[in-house]
Short mmCIF file of C-alpha atoms in Angstrom, two decimals:
data_model
loop_
_atom_site.label_atom_id
_atom_site.label_comp_id
_atom_site.label_asym_id
_atom_site.label_seq_id
_atom_site.Cartn_x
_atom_site.Cartn_y
_atom_site.Cartn_z
CA LYS A 1 0.00 0.00 0.00
CA PRO A 2 1.53 3.34 -1.00
CA ILE A 3 2.40 5.79 1.76
CA GLN A 4 0.24 8.91 1.82
CA SER A 5 2.07 12.12 2.63
CA ASN A 6 1.32 15.82 2.44
CA GLU A 7 5.03 16.60 2.27
CA GLU A 8 6.65 17.34 -1.07
CA PRO A 9 9.49 14.99 -2.14
CA LYS A 10 12.86 16.25 -0.93
CA SER A 11 15.17 17.66 -3.58
CA GLY A 12 18.29 19.75 -3.93
CA PHE A 13 19.78 21.15 -0.74
CA THR A 14 16.87 19.86 1.39
CA PHE A 15 17.53 16.31 0.18
CA ILE A 16 21.27 16.57 0.84
CA PHE A 17 20.80 18.21 4.25
CA PHE A 18 18.29 15.57 5.35
CA TRP A 19 20.40 12.56 4.41
CA ALA A 20 23.61 14.17 5.69
CA ARG A 21 22.00 14.41 9.14
CA VAL A 22 20.79 10.81 8.87
CA LEU A 23 24.27 9.56 8.00
CA MET A 24 25.80 11.65 10.78
CA SER A 25 23.34 10.21 13.31
CA LEU A 26 23.98 6.63 12.15
CA ALA A 27 27.74 7.17 12.29
CA ILE A 28 27.55 8.48 15.86
CA LEU A 29 25.24 5.61 16.84
CA GLY A 30 27.61 3.08 15.30
CA PHE A 31 30.56 4.53 17.20
CA CYS A 32 28.61 4.53 20.47
CA LEU A 33 27.62 0.89 19.96
CA ALA A 34 31.20 -0.05 19.16
CA VAL A 35 32.43 1.65 22.34
CA THR A 36 29.78 0.04 24.53
CA LEU A 37 30.07 -3.48 23.11
CA SER A 38 33.86 -3.39 23.18
CA ALA A 39 33.79 -2.33 26.83
CA LEU A 40 31.19 -4.97 27.68
CA PHE A 41 33.15 -7.83 26.12
CA ASN A 42 36.32 -6.64 27.84
CA GLY A 43 34.67 -6.20 31.24
CA GLN A 44 35.34 -2.46 31.30
CA THR A 45 31.88 -1.24 32.32
CA GLN A 46 30.25 -0.57 35.67
CA MET A 47 28.69 -4.04 35.47
CA ALA A 48 32.09 -5.51 36.29
CA VAL A 49 32.22 -3.33 39.41
CA LYS A 50 28.63 -3.57 40.67
CA TYR A 51 27.91 -7.14 39.59
CA PRO A 52 31.30 -8.89 39.23
CA ASN A 53 29.72 -12.35 39.08
CA VAL A 54 27.76 -11.57 35.91
CA PRO A 55 29.61 -12.90 32.82
CA ASN A 56 30.39 -10.43 30.03
CA GLY A 57 28.18 -12.32 27.58
CA VAL A 58 25.23 -12.08 29.96
CA SER A 59 25.83 -8.34 30.29
CA VAL A 60 25.58 -7.99 26.50
CA PHE A 61 22.31 -9.95 26.51
CA LEU A 62 20.89 -7.83 29.35
CA PHE A 63 21.90 -4.69 27.47
CA PHE A 64 19.75 -5.55 24.45
CA PHE A 65 17.01 -7.18 26.56
CA PHE A 66 16.34 -4.14 28.73
CA MET A 67 16.55 -1.81 25.73
CA ALA A 68 13.87 -3.94 24.06
CA VAL A 69 11.72 -3.77 27.20
CA VAL A 70 12.02 0.01 27.34
CA GLY A 71 11.36 0.24 23.62
CA MET A 72 8.19 -1.83 23.89
CA LEU A 73 6.94 0.32 26.78
CA GLU A 74 7.65 3.49 24.81
CA GLY A 75 5.82 2.11 21.80
CA MET A 76 2.91 0.86 23.92
CA GLN A 77 2.39 4.33 25.32
CA ILE A 78 2.07 5.77 21.82
CA ALA A 79 -0.09 2.90 20.57
CA PHE A 80 -2.50 3.04 23.52
CA PHE A 81 -3.20 6.73 23.09
CA ALA A 82 -3.49 6.25 19.34
CA ILE A 83 -6.30 3.71 19.72
CA ALA A 84 -7.91 5.22 22.84
CA LYS A 85 -10.52 7.09 20.82
CA LEU A 86 -11.25 4.40 18.28
CA PRO A 87 -14.64 2.68 18.58
CA ALA A 88 -14.32 -0.39 20.79
CA GLU A 89 -15.06 -2.80 17.93
CA GLU A 90 -12.22 -1.38 15.81
CA ARG A 91 -9.46 -1.50 18.42
CA ALA A 92 -8.09 -5.01 18.03
CA SER A 93 -8.07 -7.89 15.58
CA SER A 94 -6.33 -10.68 17.50
CA PHE A 95 -6.79 -12.66 20.71
CA PHE A 96 -4.11 -10.77 22.62
CA GLY A 97 -5.19 -7.48 21.11
CA LYS A 98 -8.70 -7.94 22.46
CA LYS A 99 -7.41 -9.02 25.87
CA THR A 100 -5.15 -5.97 25.97
CA CYS A 101 -8.04 -3.63 25.12
CA ASP A 102 -10.39 -5.30 27.59
CA LEU A 103 -7.85 -4.86 30.38
CA LEU A 104 -6.70 -1.38 29.36
CA PHE A 105 -10.19 0.14 29.03
CA LYS A 106 -11.84 -1.88 31.78
CA GLY A 107 -14.41 -0.01 33.88
CA ASN A 108 -14.04 3.75 33.65
CA GLY A 109 -10.64 3.50 31.96
CA GLU A 110 -8.42 4.01 35.01
CA ASN A 111 -6.09 1.29 33.77
CA LEU A 112 -4.77 3.60 31.03
CA PRO A 113 -3.28 6.19 33.41
CA GLY A 114 -2.48 3.30 35.76
CA PHE A 115 -0.39 1.79 32.98
CA MET A 116 1.45 5.10 32.63
CA ILE A 117 2.50 4.90 36.29
CA GLY A 118 3.61 1.27 36.13
CA ARG A 119 5.29 1.88 32.79
CA GLN A 120 7.34 4.72 34.20
CA LEU A 121 8.48 2.57 37.12
CA THR A 122 9.56 -0.18 34.73
CA VAL A 123 11.36 2.25 32.43
CA VAL A 124 13.25 3.89 35.30
CA PHE A 125 14.24 0.49 36.69
CA SER A 126 15.44 -0.64 33.25
CA PHE A 127 17.36 2.58 32.64
CA PHE A 128 19.21 2.20 35.94
CA LEU A 129 20.42 -1.21 34.81
CA VAL A 130 21.25 0.02 31.31
CA ALA A 131 23.24 2.88 32.85
CA SER A 132 25.35 0.34 34.73
CA ILE A 133 25.78 -1.68 31.56
CA THR A 134 26.82 1.26 29.35
CA GLY A 135 28.80 3.23 31.97
CA LEU A 136 32.54 2.82 31.45
CA ASN A 137 34.99 1.89 34.19
CA ILE A 138 38.21 3.00 32.53
CA THR A 139 40.77 5.37 33.98
CA PRO A 140 42.43 7.54 31.29
CA GLY A 141 46.21 7.34 31.14
CA GLU A 142 46.54 3.67 32.05
CA GLY A 143 46.74 2.43 28.48
CA GLU A 144 43.37 0.65 28.53
CA ASN A 145 41.30 3.25 26.68
CA VAL A 146 38.40 1.73 24.76
CA LEU A 147 39.12 1.34 21.03
CA GLY A 148 42.45 3.04 21.64
CA VAL A 149 41.01 6.57 21.86
CA SER A 150 42.97 9.44 23.38
CA ASP A 151 42.89 10.15 27.11
CA GLY A 152 40.76 13.26 26.52
CA ALA A 153 38.25 11.28 24.47
CA GLN A 154 38.19 8.55 27.12
CA ALA A 155 37.49 11.09 29.85
CA PHE A 156 34.58 12.40 27.77
CA LEU A 157 33.17 8.91 27.13
CA ASN A 158 33.30 8.20 30.86
CA TYR A 159 30.47 10.72 31.28
CA GLY A 160 28.12 8.22 29.56
CA PHE A 161 27.45 10.10 26.32
CA GLN A 162 27.41 6.87 24.32
CA GLY A 163 24.74 5.34 26.57
CA ALA A 164 22.50 8.38 26.21
CA VAL A 165 22.72 8.24 22.40
CA ILE A 166 22.08 4.50 22.21
CA THR A 167 19.09 4.47 24.54
CA THR A 168 17.56 7.58 22.97
CA ILE A 169 17.69 6.17 19.44
CA LEU A 170 17.41 2.40 19.91
CA ALA A 171 15.35 2.18 23.10
CA SER A 172 13.01 5.13 22.69
CA ILE A 173 12.50 7.20 19.55
CA THR A 174 12.69 4.33 17.06
CA TRP A 175 9.97 2.40 18.91
CA GLN A 176 7.81 5.51 19.32
CA LEU A 177 7.93 6.30 15.61
CA ALA A 178 7.14 2.71 14.72
CA ALA A 179 4.21 2.62 17.16
CA SER A 180 2.77 5.89 15.85
CA ALA A 181 2.79 4.42 12.34
CA PHE A 182 1.64 0.90 13.28
CA PRO A 183 -0.30 1.08 16.58
CA MET A 184 -2.34 -2.02 15.78
CA ALA A 185 0.80 -4.12 15.37
CA PHE A 186 1.90 -3.15 18.88
CA LEU A 187 -1.58 -3.66 20.28
CA ASN A 188 -1.88 -7.21 18.90
CA ASN A 189 1.55 -8.27 20.13
CA PRO A 190 1.34 -10.78 23.04
CA VAL A 191 4.36 -9.11 24.67
CA THR A 192 2.25 -5.96 24.94
CA TYR A 193 -0.32 -7.77 27.08
CA ILE A 194 2.40 -9.24 29.33
CA LEU A 195 4.08 -5.86 29.87
CA LEU A 196 0.68 -4.24 30.48
CA CYS A 197 -0.02 -6.74 33.28
CA ILE A 198 3.40 -6.10 34.80
CA ALA A 199 2.93 -2.32 34.64
CA LEU A 200 -0.52 -2.51 36.23
CA PHE A 201 0.82 -4.76 38.99
CA LEU A 202 3.56 -2.24 39.78
CA GLU A 203 0.94 0.52 39.90
CA TRP A 204 -1.23 -1.66 42.17
CA THR A 205 1.60 -1.90 44.72
CA GLY A 206 0.97 1.78 45.46
CA LEU A 207 4.62 2.80 45.28
CA CYS A 208 3.67 5.83 43.16
CA ALA A 209 0.05 6.21 44.28
CA GLY A 210 0.82 9.75 45.38
CA ALA A 211 0.91 10.70 41.71
CA TRP A 212 -2.89 10.47 41.55
CA VAL A 213 -3.30 13.02 44.35
CA LEU A 214 -0.62 15.32 42.96
CA ALA A 215 -2.17 15.15 39.48
CA ARG A 216 -5.57 16.14 40.86
CA PHE A 217 -3.91 18.94 42.82
CA MET A 218 -2.18 20.13 39.67
CA LYS A 219 -5.48 20.10 37.81
CA LYS A 220 -7.08 22.32 40.44
CA VAL A 221 -4.13 24.70 40.71
CA THR A 222 -3.65 25.14 36.96
CA LYS A 223 -7.43 24.92 36.29
CA ILE A 224 -6.95 22.47 33.41
CA GLN A 225 -10.12 21.90 31.40
CA TYR A 226 -11.21 19.55 28.63
CA ASP A 227 -10.37 20.56 25.07
CA GLU A 228 -13.96 21.67 24.39
CA VAL A 229 -13.56 24.49 26.90
CA TYR A 230 -10.76 25.98 24.83
CA VAL A 231 -11.73 25.10 21.24
CA GLY A 232 -15.47 24.62 21.67
CA THR A 233 -17.69 21.66 20.84
CA PRO A 234 -17.86 20.31 17.26
CA GLU A 235 -21.14 22.17 16.77
CA GLU A 236 -19.63 25.44 18.00
CA ARG A 237 -16.62 25.06 15.74
CA LEU A 238 -18.89 24.29 12.80
CA ALA A 239 -20.94 27.42 13.50
CA ASN A 240 -17.71 29.47 13.46
CA ASN A 241 -16.55 28.00 10.14
CA HIS A 242 -13.91 25.87 11.89
CA ALA A 243 -15.45 22.46 11.38
CA ASP A 244 -13.43 19.41 12.32
CA LYS A 245 -11.87 17.32 9.61
CA GLU A 246 -13.41 13.87 9.47
CA LEU A 247 -10.84 11.07 9.50
CA THR A 248 -10.97 7.35 8.87
CA PRO A 249 -8.53 4.69 10.08
CA ASP A 250 -7.01 4.52 6.58
CA GLN A 251 -6.37 8.25 6.66
CA ASP A 252 -5.15 8.55 10.22
CA VAL A 253 -4.16 5.43 12.13
CA GLY A 254 -0.94 4.02 10.73
CA HIS A 255 0.58 7.33 9.71
CA LEU A 256 3.36 9.07 11.58
CA THR A 257 1.47 12.37 11.57
CA GLY A 258 -1.89 10.93 12.59
CA GLY A 259 -3.77 11.58 15.79
CA GLY A 260 -4.73 7.94 16.03
CA PHE A 261 -8.51 7.97 16.10
CA THR A 262 -11.56 8.05 13.88
CA GLY A 263 -13.86 11.05 13.95
CA HIS A 264 -13.31 14.67 14.83
CA LEU A 265 -9.70 15.74 14.61
CA CYS A 266 -10.16 18.23 17.46
CA GLY A 267 -12.55 16.09 19.47
CA SER A 268 -11.56 15.09 22.99
CA HIS A 269 -12.88 12.21 25.00
CA ASP A 270 -11.16 11.61 28.30
CA ALA A 271 -9.70 8.11 28.53
CA LEU A 272 -11.06 7.93 32.07
CA ASP A 273 -14.58 8.17 30.68
CA GLY A 274 -14.30 4.58 29.45
CA PRO A 275 -14.46 2.94 26.00
CA ILE A 276 -16.16 4.67 23.11
CA LYS A 277 -18.85 2.51 21.55
CA SER A 278 -19.31 4.69 18.48
CA LYS A 279 -18.52 8.11 17.10
CA ASP A 280 -22.10 9.16 17.92
CA ALA A 281 -21.23 8.78 21.59
CA ILE A 282 -18.57 11.46 21.20
CA ASP A 283 -21.04 13.81 19.56
CA ALA A 284 -23.64 13.14 22.25
CA ALA A 285 -21.09 13.78 25.00
CA ALA A 286 -20.09 17.08 23.40
#
């Protein structure tokens, strides 16, 4: 299926500038991976200090495993919000997709923000481990610099720059972009259901339950309102010649620039209000 885009094909200087930045980013990522993997195989990371009994090969496995976990959680966040305003019957097409939706939008929808709390706990936990895995334990000037770099370069790498680049690209942004383009693929993945259960269990422990109270306090202090308060209802926008653009799943869901739901582009239905049975329910609520 051809990709629909409102952007003109890149040409001339724009084309060169775009791909030059892509190549620069890939080159930096490749160097950061080379530094990290070389240090891991040589036992020159913080893993060797904090967890000396963990073999180097296991450290490499844990490095990619926890990055995949973080990546899935990042993608799930995007995918869940992308399908939150789809009619319930259009949200999933597989066994695990339906189970994920049933659990996520159960009751009044509190499991969606609950997932956000548990997800954040899991991500922070994973990042702490990844930081130990990617952090270098090399003293400049002792002749053991990674990849034979200069002492100045080694001192700079000891700050953890390479870990920040790797996790940002490979464990975060890449998964988010993929999920914004293919939310249904993430939703129907059985790993998504497993991670959702883990995230909700962590939220259930109450470790971050204070976030609910603080969020309500923030809402009262900042006087946050639903979107309709600021942009009006669909009928009000129509009366002012600012009608919403009607979207279909083919036009919206599955595109990087999409909002991820069928119906009014500016419409807002709080996830806590529960599943949407049809687009008419949105209009009636407005």
